[in-house]
Structure formats: structure tokens, C-alpha cells
Coordinates of C-alpha atoms in Angstrom, one line a residue:
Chain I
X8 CA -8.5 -5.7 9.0
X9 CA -5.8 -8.1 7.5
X10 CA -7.9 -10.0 4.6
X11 CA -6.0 -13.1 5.7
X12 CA -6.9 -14.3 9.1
X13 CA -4.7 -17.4 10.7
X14 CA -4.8 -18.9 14.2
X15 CA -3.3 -20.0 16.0
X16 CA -0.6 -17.1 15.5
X17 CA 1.7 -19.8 18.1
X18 CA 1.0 -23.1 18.5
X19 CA 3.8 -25.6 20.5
X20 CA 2.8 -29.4 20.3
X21 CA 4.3 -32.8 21.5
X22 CA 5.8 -34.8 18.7
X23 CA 3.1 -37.5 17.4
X24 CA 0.5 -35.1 18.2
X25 CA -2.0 -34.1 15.5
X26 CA -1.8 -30.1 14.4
X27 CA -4.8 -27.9 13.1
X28 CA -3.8 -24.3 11.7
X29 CA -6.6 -22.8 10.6
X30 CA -6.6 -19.5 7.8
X31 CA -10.0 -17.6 7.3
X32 CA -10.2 -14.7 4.0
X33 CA -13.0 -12.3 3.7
X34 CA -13.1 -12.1 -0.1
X35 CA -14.0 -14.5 -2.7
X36 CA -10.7 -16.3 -4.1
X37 CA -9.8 -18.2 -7.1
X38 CA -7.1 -20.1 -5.5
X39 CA -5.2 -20.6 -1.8
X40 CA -2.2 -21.5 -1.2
X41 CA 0.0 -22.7 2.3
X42 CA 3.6 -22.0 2.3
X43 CA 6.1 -23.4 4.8
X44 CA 9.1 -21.3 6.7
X45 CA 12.1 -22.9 8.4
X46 CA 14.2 -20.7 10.7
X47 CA 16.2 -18.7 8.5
X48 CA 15.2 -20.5 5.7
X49 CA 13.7 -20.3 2.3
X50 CA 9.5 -21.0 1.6
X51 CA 8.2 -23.9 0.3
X52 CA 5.0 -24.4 -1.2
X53 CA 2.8 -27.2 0.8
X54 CA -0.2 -27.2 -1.4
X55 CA -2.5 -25.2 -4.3
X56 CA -6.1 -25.9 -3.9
X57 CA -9.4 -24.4 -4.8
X58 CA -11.9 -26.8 -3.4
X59 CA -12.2 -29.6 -1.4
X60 CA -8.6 -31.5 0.0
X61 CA -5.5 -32.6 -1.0
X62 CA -3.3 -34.8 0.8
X63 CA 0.7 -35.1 0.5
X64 CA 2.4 -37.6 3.1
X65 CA 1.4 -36.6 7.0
X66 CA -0.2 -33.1 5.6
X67 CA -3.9 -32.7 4.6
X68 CA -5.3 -29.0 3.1
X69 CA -9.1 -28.9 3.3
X70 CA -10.9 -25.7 2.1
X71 CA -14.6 -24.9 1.8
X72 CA -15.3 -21.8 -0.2
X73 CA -18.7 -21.0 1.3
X74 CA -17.3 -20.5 4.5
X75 CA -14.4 -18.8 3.5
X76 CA -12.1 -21.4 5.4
X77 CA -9.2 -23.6 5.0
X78 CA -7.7 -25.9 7.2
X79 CA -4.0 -27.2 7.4
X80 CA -3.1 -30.5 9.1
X81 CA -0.5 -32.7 10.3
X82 CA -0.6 -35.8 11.8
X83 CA 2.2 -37.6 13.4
X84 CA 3.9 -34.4 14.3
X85 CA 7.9 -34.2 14.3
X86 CA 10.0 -32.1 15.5
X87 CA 11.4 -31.3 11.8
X88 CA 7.4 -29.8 11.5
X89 CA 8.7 -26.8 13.4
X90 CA 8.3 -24.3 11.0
X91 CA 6.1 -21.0 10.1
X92 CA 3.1 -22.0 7.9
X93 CA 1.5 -19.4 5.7
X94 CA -1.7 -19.7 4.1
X95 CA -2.1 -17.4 0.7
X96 CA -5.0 -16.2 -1.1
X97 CA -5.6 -15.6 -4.9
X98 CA -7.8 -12.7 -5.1
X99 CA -10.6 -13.7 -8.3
X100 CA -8.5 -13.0 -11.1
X101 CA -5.8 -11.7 -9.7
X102 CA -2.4 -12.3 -9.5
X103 CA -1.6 -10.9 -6.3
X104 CA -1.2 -13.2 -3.4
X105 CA -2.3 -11.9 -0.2
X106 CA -0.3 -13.5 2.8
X107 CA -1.7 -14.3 6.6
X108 CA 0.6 -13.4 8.8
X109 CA 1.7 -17.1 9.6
X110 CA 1.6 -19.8 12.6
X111 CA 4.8 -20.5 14.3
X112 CA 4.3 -23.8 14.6
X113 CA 6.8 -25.7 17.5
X114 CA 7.1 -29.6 17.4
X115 CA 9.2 -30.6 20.9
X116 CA 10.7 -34.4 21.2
Chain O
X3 CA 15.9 -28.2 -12.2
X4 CA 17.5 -26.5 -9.4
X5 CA 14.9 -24.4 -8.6
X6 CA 15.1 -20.8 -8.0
X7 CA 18.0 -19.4 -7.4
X8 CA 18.8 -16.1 -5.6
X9 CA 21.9 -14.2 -5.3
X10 CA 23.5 -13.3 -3.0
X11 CA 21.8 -15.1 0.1
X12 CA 23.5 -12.5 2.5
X13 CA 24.6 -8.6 1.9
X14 CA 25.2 -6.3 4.2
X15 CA 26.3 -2.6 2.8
X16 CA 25.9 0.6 4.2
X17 CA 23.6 3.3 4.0
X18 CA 23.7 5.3 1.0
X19 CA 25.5 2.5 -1.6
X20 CA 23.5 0.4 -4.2
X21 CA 22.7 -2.8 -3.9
X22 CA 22.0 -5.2 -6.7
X23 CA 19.9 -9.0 -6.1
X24 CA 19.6 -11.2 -8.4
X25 CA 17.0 -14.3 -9.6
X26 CA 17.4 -16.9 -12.0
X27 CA 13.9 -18.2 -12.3
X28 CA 13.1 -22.1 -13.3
X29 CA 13.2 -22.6 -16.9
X30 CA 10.0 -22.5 -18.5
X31 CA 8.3 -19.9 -16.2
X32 CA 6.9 -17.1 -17.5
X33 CA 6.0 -15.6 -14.1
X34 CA 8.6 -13.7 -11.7
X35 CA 7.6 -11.8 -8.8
X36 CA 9.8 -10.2 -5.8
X37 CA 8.8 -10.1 -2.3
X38 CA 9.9 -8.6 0.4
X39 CA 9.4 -10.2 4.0
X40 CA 9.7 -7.5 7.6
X41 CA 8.8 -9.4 10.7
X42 CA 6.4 -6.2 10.8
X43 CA 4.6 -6.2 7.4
X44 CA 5.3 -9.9 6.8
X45 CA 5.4 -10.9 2.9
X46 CA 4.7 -8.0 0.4
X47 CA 4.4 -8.1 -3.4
X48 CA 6.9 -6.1 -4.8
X49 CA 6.5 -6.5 -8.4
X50 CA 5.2 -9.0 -10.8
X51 CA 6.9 -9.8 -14.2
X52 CA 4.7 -11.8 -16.9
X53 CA 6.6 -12.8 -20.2
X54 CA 9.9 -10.5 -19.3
X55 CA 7.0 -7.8 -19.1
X56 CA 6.6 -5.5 -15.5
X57 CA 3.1 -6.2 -15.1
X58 CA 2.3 -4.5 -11.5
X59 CA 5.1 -3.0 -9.8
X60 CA 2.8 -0.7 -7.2
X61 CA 4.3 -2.6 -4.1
X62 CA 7.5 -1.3 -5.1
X63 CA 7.9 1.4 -2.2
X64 CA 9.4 4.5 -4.0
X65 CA 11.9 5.5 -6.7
X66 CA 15.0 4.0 -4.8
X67 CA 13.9 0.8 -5.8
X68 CA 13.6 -0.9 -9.3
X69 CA 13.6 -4.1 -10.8
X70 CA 14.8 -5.3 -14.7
X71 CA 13.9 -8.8 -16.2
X72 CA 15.8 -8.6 -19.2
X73 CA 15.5 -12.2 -20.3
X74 CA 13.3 -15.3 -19.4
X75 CA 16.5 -16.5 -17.5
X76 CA 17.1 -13.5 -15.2
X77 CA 16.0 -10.5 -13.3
X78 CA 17.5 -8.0 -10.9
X79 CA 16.2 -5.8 -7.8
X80 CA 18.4 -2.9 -7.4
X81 CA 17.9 -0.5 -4.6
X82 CA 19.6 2.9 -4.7
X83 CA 20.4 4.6 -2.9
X84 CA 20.1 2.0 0.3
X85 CA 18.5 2.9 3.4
X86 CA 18.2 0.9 6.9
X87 CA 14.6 0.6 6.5
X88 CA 15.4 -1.3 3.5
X89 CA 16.7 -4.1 5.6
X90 CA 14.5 -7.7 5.2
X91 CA 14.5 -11.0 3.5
X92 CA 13.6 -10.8 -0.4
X93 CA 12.4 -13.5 -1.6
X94 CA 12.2 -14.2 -6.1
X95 CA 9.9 -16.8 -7.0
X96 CA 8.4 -18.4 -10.2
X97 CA 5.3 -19.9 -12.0
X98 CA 4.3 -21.8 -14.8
X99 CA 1.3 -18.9 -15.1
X100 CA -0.4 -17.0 -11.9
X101 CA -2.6 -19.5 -11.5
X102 CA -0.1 -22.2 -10.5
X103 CA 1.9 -23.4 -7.7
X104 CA 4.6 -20.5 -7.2
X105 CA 8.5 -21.4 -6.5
X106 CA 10.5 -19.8 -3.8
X107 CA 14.4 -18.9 -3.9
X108 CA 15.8 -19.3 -0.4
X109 CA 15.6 -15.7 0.0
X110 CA 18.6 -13.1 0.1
X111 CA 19.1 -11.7 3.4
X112 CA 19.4 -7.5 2.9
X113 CA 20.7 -5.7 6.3
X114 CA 21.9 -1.9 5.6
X115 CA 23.6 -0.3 8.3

């Protein structure tokens, strides 16, 4: 069992709707991370956080350690959202990063 | 800062040669690791440098494969000989420390016919 659980694996939206990926870990973390993939492109970092939210334009990250739960939002969606979003787990001390196997996320006009 | 920057973005060699990738890291970080990316195995650590230093390289899958950081500035991925298993995206990317926000090079693209 993957250590890193996302869903939706797909997700296709209309643009202005509002997006919910969701990553789940079984193991206690120092730090998560999600990660956006264009087409062919490189991977940007979205966001570092070990507790509560952070916000950054039309994106939120929540995360509650007890549950073992983040959550990644946009609101507004556009069709430049389209992308694959990973969500990244810090293992304790560790500096291993161990990926979920990503949301392809699909914004149509 | 331009970021980090991989070379080349695209190589496609045959089966048997060496090939050689290359990272330039932001200045300032002291943290380099390689990963590769297989749509079946997704993203992989490949091996972590700290302070020029190979700290973990156990993702590194077997002897054809190694990786130098000889300078804060630079490090290298060299696979030989290639095989067209070896074919994915592998990604370079950089940190202040392991506990920051990691940088990603846009990735070079490794097919091996």
C-alpha cells in the first residue's frame, strides 16, 4: 500500500468551478508538500506546510495532522489549472519525500 | 536567480552508450537530489547530496548509474552503460536545507532506444 493516497486520481471540471484534491499518508510527517505538473513540463512547488493552511492567490492548502489529511483547493478554476498536482510527504526526520501518485486535474472553457 | 537549471532537456541515445545530465542547482543550496519520473513508478528518489556530500543514494537502481556533485554549483547523473528501461523524465532539484521548499529543473527528457 502506496503510503501516499490521492483522489481523485482524474478529476475534469468547468472553468469557475471550485476543485478539491484530496492526499491522505499513513505515517506521521514532519512536513507535506503539493507540487504542480504541466504537460510536458517541469514541477513547481504550490505550497510547504505542517499545520493548519496557507493561502497563495486562488489556491488554499489545509492539513490536519491528526487525521493524517491534506486538502488542496482552487477556486475560480481556469483552464491554465489543468495540470497534475502531487502532494509530498516528509517522513519525521527524514529527508526523503514520498510522492502520491498525482491528480490529473482538467479545467475545460 | 534562474532557478534550476537542467541539461540537456531532451536526449535520445542508443542502447549501450553513456549518457551524461547535468544540474546547476540555485546558489546558496546546500541540498541536491535526482529524481527520476516513469508514468509506472511515478517520482523516485534517486539520490540526495547535502553540502557536495552523497548522503543516501539507495534509490539509485544498480551500478550503471551514478551521480558526482563536485562543487556547490554543479552535479552530474551519468548512466553507463544505457538501457531502454532507463527511459523517463529526471528531474534535479534544490533546497535551502531538507526541511524547506524544494526547487524543480524542468526536467531532462531520457528516451534510449
Amino acid at each position: 500500500k502506496n503510503e501516499v493516497e490521492q483522489s481523485p486520481q482524474n478529476l475534469t471540471a468547468q472553468e469557475g468551478e471550485f476543485i478539491t484534491i484530496n492526499c491522505s499518508y499513513s505515517v506521521g510527517i514532519s512536513a507535506l508538500h503539493w507540487l504542480q505538473q504541466h504537460p510536458g513540463g517541469g514541477i513547481v512547488s504550490l505550497f510547504m506546510l505542517s499545520s493548519g493552511k496557507k493561502k497563495h492567490g486562488r489556491l488554499i492548502a489545509t492539513i490536519n495532522i491528526q487525521e493524517k489529511h491534506s486538502s488542496l483547493h482552487i477556486t475560480a478554476s481556469h483552464p491554465r489549472d489543468s495540470a497534475v498536482y502531487i502532494c509530498a510527504v516528509l517522513l519525521g526526520s527524514n529527508y526523503k519525500l514520498t510522492f502520491g501518485k498525482g491528480t490529473l486535474l482538467t479545467v475545460n472553457p | 536567480d534562474a532557478g534550476v537549471i537542467q541539461s540537456p532537456r531532451h536526449e535520445v541515445t542508443e542502447m549501450g552508450q553513456e549518457v551524461t545530465l547535468r544540474c546547476k542547482p540555485i546558489s546558496g543550496h546546500n541540498s541536491l537530489f535526482w529524481y527520476r519520473q516513469t508514468m509506472m513508478r511515478g517520482l523516485e528518489l534517486l539520490i540526495y547530496f547535502n553540502n557536495n556530500v552523497p548522503i543516501d543514494d539507495s534509490g539509485m537502481p544498480e551500478d550503471r548509474f551514478s551521480a558526482k556533485m563536485p562543487n556547490a554549483s554543479f552535479s552530474t547523473l551519468k548512466i553507463q552503460p544505457s538501457e531502454p528501461r532507463d527511459s523517463a523524465v529526471y528531474f534535479c532539484a534544490s533546497s535551502a536545507s531538507v526541511h524547506t521548499e524544494a526547487f524543480f529543473g524542468q526536467g531532462t527528457r531520457l528516451t534510449v532506444v
